[in-house]
Amino acid sequence: MKAPEHIVIFHPAAIGDAVLATPVAALLKRNFPDTAITYWSHSSLEPLIAGRCKDIDRFVKFEKKPVIALISQLRSLAPQLFVDLSNSLKGRILCLAAGCRTVSYRKEAGKRAADNFVDTIRPLIKDCELPWFPTLELPEGGVGDDLNLSRGDSIIGLVPGVGNKRPHRAWPREHWLALIQGLSREGRQLVLFGGPEEAALGEEIEKSSNGQARNLCGRLDIEKTAGLLARCHLVVAGDTGPAHIAVAVGTPVLGLYGPTLVERSGPTGYEHLALSRSSQCACLEAKYCLKAEKTGPGACMSLIEPAEVIERVEQMLQADASRSGLR
């Protein structure tokens, strides 16, 4: 297609989905380098998406208001191409009223999320070659210096929480403690990442581990979280936003999965290394576990043993060290 002068990407989404969709902007800019790209989403994503995704030229804050007002806002942006990644009724209405060419995302449950998002624009572009990640750029040096993290140590990021909406995706607290004990040694720093809702969990794990893991849950904004994840040699996480941020800044991720499919939402490029018990899950893709407390980890997540996580972490660290030695 002829290069449009202006593209608007509509994607009011959670952090994980927003990051998984960043290749859409990257590929559009790769194919249409002179086109201006506007990203329309939640204000909470602005520091990460607008500030660190070099392919986004402008960020527009999405606000909940009547559809007619959103239509007016879209038309004032005057795009030549409207890309709806929301998979929502509101997005489909905006497509009908956009007054320009439109394409809409359609979720396919069995397909890798990043591929699924890219499928939305695939008919419009010629160059769709890998790699798609990393997509977020960070300032050189200085990130985390005020936290006294040694630059000589290997930093392993641990993400023990998964938010409050799908608590059954979490790995049990006692398993995290066993992992910390198994990974702790001189020359390594274990750092706990998470949002404000994980602050209490992080404090509890830090205390119970006798300080072997440092708790930063709830203490960092989203941009600083991305910066510190970029400094990690490896991140261990369940199906949650920080795992995808880590991939987007170029850090290897070991994913722990049970009630969600690695094939769909695993850390892009590292799905083959993830540890999954989806085949043993009785409530796959459900909102809570049918065999455990609704507010706690799912029964299938308990089947992932700390020993196998430790073994996989050591393998991934060794592989990373070998690659570094070849460079």
Coordinates of C-alpha atoms in Angstrom, one line a residue, residues 121-256:
I121 CA -1.1 -5.3 9.8
R122 CA 0.6 -8.1 7.9
P123 CA -1.5 -7.5 4.7
L124 CA -0.3 -3.9 4.6
I125 CA 3.5 -4.4 4.9
K126 CA 6.2 -6.1 2.9
D127 CA 9.0 -6.4 5.5
C128 CA 7.9 -8.5 8.5
E129 CA 11.2 -10.2 9.2
L130 CA 12.4 -11.1 12.7
P131 CA 13.6 -10.1 15.1
W132 CA 10.8 -8.0 16.5
F133 CA 12.2 -7.5 19.9
P134 CA 13.6 -5.6 21.7
T135 CA 11.3 -2.7 21.0
L136 CA 12.0 -0.4 24.0
E137 CA 15.1 1.8 24.3
L138 CA 16.5 2.9 27.6
P139 CA 19.0 5.6 28.6
E140 CA 22.6 4.5 28.9
G141 CA 24.0 4.0 32.4
G142 CA 22.7 5.4 35.7
V143 CA 19.5 3.3 36.0
G144 CA 19.4 1.9 39.5
D145 CA 22.7 3.5 40.7
D146 CA 20.8 5.0 43.7
L147 CA 19.7 1.5 44.7
N148 CA 23.3 0.4 45.3
L149 CA 23.1 -2.6 42.9
S150 CA 26.6 -3.7 42.1
R151 CA 27.5 -3.6 38.4
G152 CA 29.9 -6.5 38.9
D153 CA 27.3 -8.9 40.1
S154 CA 24.8 -11.1 38.1
I155 CA 21.4 -9.7 38.8
I156 CA 18.5 -12.1 38.7
G157 CA 15.0 -10.5 38.6
L158 CA 12.2 -12.4 40.3
V159 CA 8.5 -11.4 39.8
P160 CA 6.5 -13.2 42.5
G161 CA 3.2 -11.6 41.9
V162 CA 0.8 -11.6 38.9
G163 CA -1.7 -8.8 39.9
N164 CA -5.1 -9.2 41.5
K165 CA -7.2 -10.2 38.6
R166 CA -5.9 -13.7 37.9
P167 CA -4.1 -14.8 41.2
H168 CA -4.1 -18.4 40.2
R169 CA -1.3 -17.6 37.7
A170 CA 1.1 -17.1 40.6
W171 CA 3.7 -19.5 41.8
P172 CA 3.4 -20.3 45.5
R173 CA 5.3 -18.1 48.0
E174 CA 7.1 -21.0 49.6
H175 CA 8.4 -22.1 46.1
W176 CA 9.8 -18.6 45.6
L177 CA 11.6 -18.9 49.0
A178 CA 13.1 -22.2 48.0
L179 CA 14.2 -20.8 44.6
I180 CA 15.9 -17.8 46.4
Q181 CA 17.7 -20.2 48.7
G182 CA 18.8 -22.3 45.8
L183 CA 20.1 -19.4 43.7
S184 CA 21.8 -17.3 46.4
R185 CA 25.5 -17.2 46.3
E186 CA 28.4 -14.7 46.2
G187 CA 28.4 -12.5 43.1
R188 CA 24.6 -12.7 42.6
Q189 CA 21.9 -10.2 43.5
L190 CA 18.3 -11.4 43.6
V191 CA 15.8 -8.6 43.1
L192 CA 12.0 -8.8 43.6
F193 CA 10.0 -6.8 41.0
G194 CA 6.3 -6.0 41.1
G195 CA 3.7 -3.2 41.4
P196 CA 2.1 -1.6 44.5
E197 CA -0.3 -4.6 44.9
E198 CA 2.7 -6.9 45.3
A199 CA 4.5 -4.7 47.9
A200 CA 3.3 -6.7 50.9
L201 CA 4.2 -10.0 49.2
G202 CA 7.7 -8.6 48.3
E203 CA 8.3 -7.5 51.9
E204 CA 7.2 -10.9 53.3
I205 CA 9.5 -12.7 50.9
E206 CA 12.5 -10.4 51.6
K207 CA 12.0 -10.9 55.4
S208 CA 11.4 -14.7 55.2
S209 CA 14.5 -15.1 53.0
N210 CA 16.6 -13.2 55.5
G211 CA 17.4 -10.5 53.0
Q212 CA 18.7 -12.9 50.3
A213 CA 16.3 -11.2 47.9
R214 CA 15.9 -7.5 47.8
N215 CA 12.4 -6.2 47.6
L216 CA 11.6 -3.4 45.1
C217 CA 7.9 -4.3 44.6
G218 CA 5.9 -1.1 44.6
R219 CA 8.9 1.1 44.8
L220 CA 9.6 1.8 41.2
D221 CA 7.7 3.5 38.5
I222 CA 7.1 1.7 35.2
E223 CA 10.0 3.4 33.4
K224 CA 12.5 2.6 36.2
T225 CA 11.2 -0.9 36.3
A226 CA 12.0 -1.3 32.6
G227 CA 15.5 0.1 33.2
L228 CA 16.3 -2.3 36.0
L229 CA 14.9 -5.2 34.1
A230 CA 17.3 -4.3 31.3
R231 CA 20.2 -4.7 33.8
C232 CA 19.1 -8.2 34.8
H233 CA 20.9 -11.2 33.4
L234 CA 17.7 -13.2 33.7
V235 CA 14.2 -12.7 34.9
V236 CA 11.9 -15.4 36.4
A237 CA 8.2 -14.6 36.2
G238 CA 4.7 -16.0 35.8
D239 CA 2.3 -14.7 33.2
T240 CA 2.5 -11.0 34.0
G241 CA 3.4 -7.6 32.6
P242 CA 7.0 -7.4 33.8
A243 CA 7.9 -10.6 32.0
H244 CA 7.0 -9.0 28.7
I245 CA 8.7 -5.7 29.6
A246 CA 11.9 -7.7 30.2
V247 CA 11.7 -9.3 26.7
A248 CA 11.1 -5.8 25.2
V249 CA 14.3 -4.5 26.8
G250 CA 16.3 -7.5 25.7
T251 CA 16.5 -9.6 28.9
P252 CA 16.0 -13.4 28.8
V253 CA 12.9 -14.6 30.7
L254 CA 12.1 -18.0 32.3
G255 CA 8.3 -18.2 32.3
L256 CA 6.3 -20.2 34.8

